[in-house]
C-alpha positions as semicolon CSV with decimal commas, in nm:
position;residue;x (nm);y (nm);z (nm)
1;M;7,877;10,626;3,409
2;T;8,164;10,675;3,655
3;E;7,988;10,485;3,934
4;S;7,902;10,190;3,710
5;I;8,258;10,167;3,580
6;Q;8,396;10,184;3,933
7;E;8,175;9,896;4,041
8;R;8,290;9,685;3,747
9;A;8,668;9,740;3,763
10;N;8,870;9,468;3,931
11;I;9,229;9,343;3,937
12;V;9,291;9,018;3,748
13;D;9,574;8,765;3,722
14;I;9,727;8,631;3,399
15;Q;9,523;8,310;3,423
16;D;9,206;8,521;3,423
17;L;9,286;8,682;3,086
18;R;9,109;8,568;2,770
19;Q;9,237;8,559;2,414
20;D;8,969;8,804;2,299
21;D;9,051;9,057;2,572
22;I;9,157;9,407;2,468
23;V;9,480;9,432;2,668
24;I;9,635;9,780;2,684
25;A;9,965;9,842;2,866
26;L;10,063;10,181;3,006
27;M;10,432;10,267;3,027
28;G;10,648;10,571;3,095
29;P;10,866;10,732;3,363
30;T;10,768;10,734;3,728
31;G;10,531;11,024;3,789
32;A;10,416;11,056;3,427
33;G;10,059;10,968;3,527
34;K;10,014;10,600;3,435
35;S;9,827;10,510;3,752
36;H;9,627;10,834;3,739
37;F;9,526;10,754;3,380
38;I;9,387;10,418;3,493
39;D;9,214;10,586;3,788
40;L;9,036;10,814;3,539
41;L;8,929;10,518;3,324
42;T;8,799;10,317;3,620
43;G;8,642;10,605;3,811
44;Q;8,860;10,516;4,111
45;E;9,034;10,849;4,161
46;G;9,335;10,832;4,393
47;Q;9,325;10,455;4,434
48;R;9,648;10,387;4,240
49;S;9,810;10,727;4,195
50;G;9,998;10,925;4,457
51;D;10,113;11,283;4,495
52;G;10,482;11,214;4,561
53;L;10,773;11,139;4,330
54;M;10,814;10,785;4,461
55;S;10,650;10,515;4,253
56;K;10,327;10,378;4,396
57;T;10,313;10,097;4,138
58;Q;10,495;9,804;4,300
59;G;10,442;9,548;4,026
60;I;10,251;9,468;3,709
61;E;9,883;9,525;3,784
62;A;9,610;9,432;3,535
63;T;9,262;9,578;3,585
64;R;8,956;9,450;3,398
65;V;8,705;9,724;3,317
66;Q;8,351;9,693;3,184
67;Y;8,282;9,974;2,940
68;G;8,015;10,030;2,678
69;K;8,006;9,807;2,371
70;Y;8,328;9,633;2,475
71;G;8,166;9,471;2,776
72;D;8,428;9,346;3,023
73;R;8,696;9,279;2,760
74;I;8,916;9,583;2,832
75;V;9,218;9,509;3,052
76;L;9,444;9,798;3,158
77;V;9,799;9,705;3,258
78;D;9,988;9,940;3,492
79;T;10,369;9,907;3,492
80;P;10,644;10,064;3,707
81;G;10,885;10,310;3,545
82;F;11,251;10,231;3,486
83;D;11,357;10,504;3,730
84;D;11,193;10,348;4,034
85;T;11,331;10,472;4,366
86;M;11,318;10,131;4,534
87;R;11,419;9,883;4,263
88;K;11,691;9,834;4,006
89;D;11,611;9,878;3,637
90;E;11,708;9,518;3,559
91;D;11,456;9,390;3,817
92;I;11,179;9,601;3,664
93;L;11,269;9,481;3,314
94;Q;11,267;9,123;3,445
95;M;10,920;9,179;3,591
96;I;10,781;9,324;3,265
97;S;10,952;9,053;3,061
98;D;10,805;8,775;3,277
99;W;10,454;8,920;3,244
100;L;10,474;8,973;2,868
101;S;10,625;8,629;2,814
102;A;10,362;8,455;3,026
103;T;10,077;8,625;2,839
104;Y;10,242;8,545;2,504
105;E;10,262;8,178;2,599
106;H;9,888;8,189;2,669
107;K;9,842;8,335;2,319
108;I;9,732;8,669;2,462
109;M;9,867;8,964;2,264
110;L;9,873;9,328;2,362
111;S;9,607;9,522;2,175
112;G;9,794;9,845;2,228
113;L;10,039;10,044;2,436
114;I;10,014;10,394;2,579
115;Y;10,336;10,578;2,662
116;L;10,295;10,878;2,891
117;H;10,526;11,180;2,912
118;R;10,498;11,490;3,134
119;I;10,469;11,802;2,920
120;I;10,605;12,003;3,215
121;D;10,946;11,838;3,174
122;P;11,170;12,093;2,999
123;R;11,367;11,830;2,808
124;V;11,417;11,460;2,748
125;A;11,727;11,349;2,938
126;G;11,843;11,101;3,199
127;S;11,568;10,871;3,323
128;S;11,315;11,022;3,082
129;F;11,528;10,922;2,782
130;K;11,605;10,582;2,931
131;N;11,234;10,504;2,971
132;L;11,162;10,611;2,613
133;D;11,458;10,418;2,472
134;M;11,361;10,107;2,668
135;F;10,999;10,138;2,553
136;A;11,091;10,170;2,184
137;R;11,328;9,872;2,196
138;L;11,083;9,661;2,394
139;C;10,803;9,721;2,142
140;G;10,980;9,687;1,808
141;D;10,853;9,822;1,479
142;R;10,568;9,576;1,422
143;V;10,357;9,704;1,711
144;M;10,425;10,075;1,667
145;S;10,098;10,126;1,480
146;R;9,926;10,026;1,806
147;V;10,112;10,279;2,020
148;I;9,988;10,620;2,135
149;M;10,235;10,869;2,281
150;V;10,039;11,075;2,533
151;T;10,151;11,400;2,694
152;T;10,014;11,465;3,043
153;M;9,995;11,747;3,300
154;W;9,885;12,019;3,059
155;D;9,673;12,155;3,343
156;C;9,996;12,232;3,534
157;L;10,090;12,494;3,274
158;V;9,956;12,842;3,338
159;E;9,819;13,031;3,039
160;K;10,149;13,213;2,979
161;Q;10,329;12,877;2,958
162;R;10,099;12,720;2,700
163;H;10,334;12,807;2,418
164;L;10,612;12,622;2,600
165;G;10,397;12,309;2,607
166;D;10,324;12,342;2,236
167;Q;10,695;12,393;2,168
168;R;10,797;12,089;2,374
169;E;10,539;11,874;2,199
170;D;10,672;11,985;1,859
171;E;11,027;11,901;1,971
172;L;10,917;11,555;2,084
173;K;10,738;11,485;1,756
174;G;11,022;11,624;1,546
175;H;11,309;11,451;1,726
176;F;11,281;11,196;2,007
177;W;10,941;11,058;1,902
178;K;11,010;11,085;1,530
179;P;11,120;10,720;1,476
180;L;10,807;10,598;1,653
181;I;10,580;10,830;1,455
182;E;10,747;10,721;1,130
183;N;10,644;10,367;1,226
184;E;10,280;10,486;1,257
185;S;10,256;10,564;1,628
186;Q;9,996;10,826;1,719
187;V;10,029;11,131;1,944
188;A;9,761;11,260;2,183
189;R;9,715;11,494;2,478
190;L;9,544;11,408;2,804
191;E;9,377;11,746;2,797
192;P;9,158;11,799;2,983
193;A;9,272;11,537;3,233
194;D;8,935;11,373;3,277
195;A;8,768;11,038;3,213
196;T;8,611;11,152;2,885
197;Q;8,947;11,240;2,730
198;A;9,115;10,929;2,872
199;W;8,850;10,705;2,717
200;A;8,874;10,894;2,387
201;I;9,246;10,805;2,376
202;V;9,177;10,439;2,457
203;E;8,900;10,411;2,197
204;G;9,127;10,570;1,937
205;L;9,382;10,300;2,013
206;I;9,127;10,019;1,999
207;N;9,010;10,135;1,656
208;V;9,357;10,076;1,506
209;S;9,431;9,754;1,695
210;R;9,262;9,499;1,470
211;K;9,583;9,309;1,394
212;R;9,789;9,194;1,690
213;E;10,160;9,115;1,678
214;P;10,395;9,019;1,961
215;A;10,625;9,285;2,102
216;L;10,993;9,246;2,012
217;L;11,081;9,152;2,371
218;Q;10,826;8,868;2,362
219;E;10,981;8,726;2,044
220;E;11,334;8,759;2,178
221;I;11,262;8,586;2,510
222;V;11,006;8,322;2,414
223;D;11,074;8,244;2,049
224;L;11,448;8,301;2,028
225;K;11,534;8,187;2,383
226;R;11,757;8,488;2,447
227;K;11,878;8,585;2,791
228;L;11,744;8,912;2,920
229;Y;12,068;9,107;2,872
230;E;12,083;8,990;2,508
231;T;11,751;9,155;2,423
232;Q;11,724;9,505;2,280
233;A;11,563;9,633;2,601
234;G;11,819;9,455;2,819
235;Q;12,101;9,627;2,635
236;V;11,971;9,964;2,756
237;V;12,006;9,854;3,119
238;Y;12,345;9,698;3,045
239;K;12,469;10,024;2,891
240;S;12,349;10,234;3,184
241;L;12,545;10,012;3,423
242;R;12,856;10,046;3,207
243;D;12,812;10,425;3,210
244;L;12,785;10,415;3,589
245;L;13,107;10,216;3,601
246;R;13,282;10,482;3,394
247;V;13,165;10,751;3,636
248;Q;13,304;10,553;3,927
249;M;13,632;10,507;3,744
250;Q;13,659;10,881;3,687
251;R;13,620;10,943;4,057
252;I;13,939;10,748;4,121
253;E;14,168;10,976;3,922
254;P;14,137;11,288;4,144
255;L;14,220;11,072;4,445
256;L;14,548;10,973;4,284
257;N;14,668;11,334;4,299
258;Q;14,540;11,424;4,644
259;Q;14,793;11,481;4,920
260;K;14,606;11,290;5,185
261;G;14,733;11,064;5,455
262;K;14,745;10,695;5,378
263;E;14,460;10,618;5,619
264;E;14,229;10,869;5,447
265;L;14,319;10,730;5,104
266;I;14,254;10,377;5,222
267;E;13,910;10,485;5,347
268;D;13,828;10,662;5,017
269;F;13,940;10,370;4,807
270;S;13,759;10,121;5,026
271;R;13,435;10,310;4,968
272;L;13,493;10,327;4,591
273;Q;13,590;9,962;4,582
274;Q;13,256;9,871;4,739
275;E;13,076;10,078;4,473
276;F;13,273;9,897;4,201
277;Q;13,182;9,561;4,346
278;R;12,812;9,650;4,358
279;T;12,815;9,766;3,995
280;F;13,007;9,460;3,877
281;A;12,765;9,240;4,071
282;E;12,467;9,404;3,898
283;L;12,631;9,354;3,557
284;D;12,697;8,988;3,635
285;E;12,343;8,946;3,768
286;L;12,193;9,093;3,452
287;K;12,409;8,872;3,228
288;A;12,306;8,563;3,424
289;K;11,933;8,633;3,418
290;E;11,722;8,387;3,228
291;I;11,347;8,387;3,206
292;S;11,165;8,103;3,383
293;F;10,838;7,984;3,233
294;G;10,559;7,756;3,350
295;S;10,516;7,630;2,995
296;R;10,758;7,751;2,723
297;L;10,642;7,812;2,370
298;V;10,890;7,559;2,231
299;L;11,029;7,636;1,886
300;M;11,334;7,412;1,905
301;F;11,434;7,436;1,542
302;L;11,364;7,803;1,488
303;K;11,647;7,931;1,266
304;R;11,538;8,290;1,211
305;G;11,578;8,620;1,383
306;A;11,291;8,809;1,537
307;R;11,037;8,930;1,281
308;A;11,023;9,264;1,455
309;K;11,306;9,516;1,447
310;A;11,414;9,755;1,719
311;V;11,306;10,117;1,694
312;L;11,598;10,336;1,799
313;V;11,545;10,672;1,965
314;P;11,798;10,939;1,855
315;R;12,060;11,025;2,116
316;E;12,155;11,360;1,962
317;G;12,099;11,643;2,205
318;L;12,167;11,432;2,513
319;P;12,461;11,498;2,747
320;S;12,766;11,294;2,645
321;P;12,831;10,991;2,866
322;P;13,137;11,022;3,086
323;K;13,462;10,886;2,946
324;S;13,726;10,726;3,159
325;K;14,092;10,811;3,104
326;G;14,215;10,512;3,300
327;I;14,129;10,154;3,384
328;V;14,024;9,988;3,707
329;R;14,276;9,707;3,691
330;G;14,586;9,787;3,889
331;V;14,462;10,111;4,045
332;F;14,450;9,983;4,400
333;G;14,778;9,798;4,356
334;H;14,938;10,116;4,218
335;I;14,852;10,317;4,529
336;F;14,901;10,043;4,784
337;P;15,151;9,794;4,633
338;R;15,177;9,461;4,806
339;S;15,525;9,394;4,936
340;G;15,728;9,096;4,822
341;R;15,606;9,108;4,459
342;N;15,767;9,252;4,151
């Protein structure tokens, strides 16, 4: 079976997709096992996945697989995580948005989504939470019944740690994943991590994917003509940049009280000023982003909101975002006032 699948798995472009295809997207943090999951399904072990922490997925990659009674209709979509080491989150969101919007315009809907999470991670925080939050907002409530939350890397737990895996899974289901489960998402384990279990998860998803609805991000971009930063998913990126700005602002305050020479202070502030400028530039870039289409699904007189609603992941239990006690405006002028002005 593995050899025949391997021979019949090939990468396809959007124009090669058909409206009756069973399109399944895989999402999750970098290193959660998205590419490995597809390698298991295609029998191409090691072709997409790597051993390091750096993302090997450079873009959206759709692979058509011929399997059993489904023929060649199954298309697996690999996506980069929102904590990529080489690219900004807003660029990754732009990439995913472009792909989803283009398929939506061709009347191709996602049949399902698989979100992968490492069970070896002791808690959901930082990039792990950001990926989950982005995923939930991108999907919306109407597609949650076609989502499976999959925990991976159970084989990395030794026998004495099994109870920790069970405990973490219970915490996920009872807290961070709870809003998704309440909207009919399923939960599964990639255990054992083999092709049989991977296909069992996919078939379980196909069996509940009779009705297809657009993801919330597709409605927001294509139907409602929103800019990327105005979408639910875009707001997650926008907030993370604002949090980064607050961190940078906090770093200024200790410098105000340091007894350094003027040249050292100028050097420190010059470095921080460059960081500010980069962050402000990213915020401006995100706000300016609009989605370009080959052929828009034109609904010029649409006077409604999106049919789907955002699913919000609880933030309780996360570290509090940094708070700034000051403001950027006037800081540099306060330390180094320009002469000749009141």
